[in-house]
Amino acid sequence: MKIAILGAGSAGILTTGCILKDFKDKNIECEVVHIFDPSIPILGVGESTTSEVTFAIGQAFDFTFATEAKQLNSTTKYGTHYINWRKKDIIFPFQTGYHAVHFDAKDFAKMGLEKLKKLYPNYKLLKQNWKNENANQYDYVIDCRGRPDNFEDYKECNLILNSALVYDDPNPSDFGFTRHIAHKYGWMFVIPLQHRTSHGFLFNDIFCSEREAQNELIRITNATDIDRQNFRKFPLKPYYCKKTIDGKMLKNGNRAVFFEPMSANSLYMATKNVQILLEYINGEITQDEANQLCILNYRAVEDLINLIYHGGSIYENDFWNWAKTRATNNLNQTDVLKRYVA
């Protein structure tokens, strides 16, 4: 068997490691060719994970966070701390005995590429642009190249936010939780790392201009007017692929699904997808069964995001009134309120 994996962001690196580890454990002969364009930069945003992701990284890359955390500038995560979402703060901790990590995406890519070459003799790296006509050389192609250019084969979701400003405070921090801080235009994630603190100011540009977002980000962080030039803006268009698996063409990471990054959902969904892709490749489930499982996972995360917004925040304004209404309408189109809300 011969598999191509496209992309070297966090999802691409993680997918490659998990595929190789599974084949090694099951003694499956397979050449895994990892292809990415080195001219495309890695975003370099601080990553927050779940315990499933942390376990997968440890297994696939023979990586011990207790002794090797400095390689990723990582810190230990015990859960998610929601601030200003309700009158009292909410902490969603992991179960006793479980933990996750925060890490620097660029450091993870560097570590991952080094470990893949060291651990897996059937791993081959090609630093070049992918050409679709080369697909016939492989039994399967797993596309992890990030946001798609065309959304014809995707469902575009009616979530709340559509824009983000990322600010990296050069001061390190370690407070044990990913922070989700509600503000008057949306919310902000705060990720503690050994060499900096990553802030993601998320908002909807219908209710808040980029300048207003910058002003609010400066107000609630250690940023200054001088730092404005270093703020990075990203779109937050939410979507998921209608067919994650289409014959030999498979998708993962942001090529398959993207929601606003509440509760570290991005790499969580990538890890869940890898398990499903492997079951499909190994002939344990059909294409239709695999796609149904993927969509169930996507919708579960979408429901979680809407449930958080459904209760609003401490702020009473046009944005939050609209957000609560939209989230409630979204939930009413599923049976999630009947299942989880008394």
PDB file of C-alpha atoms in Angstrom, residues 43-48 102-105 165-173 175 178-179 188-201 217 221 232 234:
ATOM      1  CA  LEU A  43       0.554  29.939  11.140  1.00  0.00           C
ATOM      2  CA  GLY A  44       2.440  29.580  14.411  1.00  0.00           C
ATOM      3  CA  VAL A  45      -0.537  30.109  16.714  1.00  0.00           C
ATOM      4  CA  GLY A  46      -0.412  28.564  20.174  1.00  0.00           C
ATOM      5  CA  GLU A  47      -2.317  25.273  20.146  1.00  0.00           C
ATOM      6  CA  SER A  48      -4.604  24.021  22.888  1.00  0.00           C
ATOM      7  CA  HIS A 102      -0.618  23.707  25.127  1.00  0.00           C
ATOM      8  CA  PHE A 103       2.178  23.891  22.539  1.00  0.00           C
ATOM      9  CA  ASP A 104       3.725  26.103  19.879  1.00  0.00           C
ATOM     10  CA  ALA A 105       2.561  24.921  16.427  1.00  0.00           C
ATOM     11  CA  LEU A 165      -6.999  38.935  15.745  1.00  0.00           C
ATOM     12  CA  VAL A 166      -4.025  37.021  17.151  1.00  0.00           C
ATOM     13  CA  TYR A 167      -1.600  38.731  19.510  1.00  0.00           C
ATOM     14  CA  ASP A 168       1.458  37.062  21.028  1.00  0.00           C
ATOM     15  CA  ASP A 169       2.456  38.561  24.345  1.00  0.00           C
ATOM     16  CA  PRO A 170       6.225  37.898  24.702  1.00  0.00           C
ATOM     17  CA  ASN A 171       5.791  37.164  28.400  1.00  0.00           C
ATOM     18  CA  PRO A 172       5.592  33.431  29.238  1.00  0.00           C
ATOM     19  CA  SER A 173       2.810  32.070  31.442  1.00  0.00           C
ATOM     20  CA  PHE A 175      -1.803  28.830  34.643  1.00  0.00           C
ATOM     21  CA  THR A 178      -6.930  27.353  28.392  1.00  0.00           C
ATOM     22  CA  ARG A 179      -8.841  30.564  29.105  1.00  0.00           C
ATOM     23  CA  MET A 188     -10.826  35.601  23.475  1.00  0.00           C
ATOM     24  CA  PHE A 189      -8.714  32.491  23.975  1.00  0.00           C
ATOM     25  CA  VAL A 190      -5.561  32.749  26.064  1.00  0.00           C
ATOM     26  CA  ILE A 191      -2.961  29.989  25.715  1.00  0.00           C
ATOM     27  CA  PRO A 192      -0.009  29.866  28.131  1.00  0.00           C
ATOM     28  CA  LEU A 193       3.355  28.791  26.712  1.00  0.00           C
ATOM     29  CA  GLN A 194       6.887  28.652  28.069  1.00  0.00           C
ATOM     30  CA  HIS A 195       8.112  31.436  25.784  1.00  0.00           C
ATOM     31  CA  ARG A 196       4.998  33.597  25.260  1.00  0.00           C
ATOM     32  CA  THR A 197       1.250  33.903  25.858  1.00  0.00           C
ATOM     33  CA  SER A 198      -0.990  33.568  22.806  1.00  0.00           C
ATOM     34  CA  HIS A 199      -4.217  35.603  22.605  1.00  0.00           C
ATOM     35  CA  GLY A 200      -6.931  35.097  19.997  1.00  0.00           C
ATOM     36  CA  PHE A 201      -9.494  37.909  19.984  1.00  0.00           C
ATOM     37  CA  LEU A 217      -7.798  43.695  22.589  1.00  0.00           C
ATOM     38  CA  THR A 221      -4.357  42.525  27.502  1.00  0.00           C
ATOM     39  CA  ARG A 232      -2.536  39.035  12.755  1.00  0.00           C
ATOM     40  CA  PHE A 234      -7.665  35.564  10.239  1.00  0.00           C
TER      41      PHE A 234
END
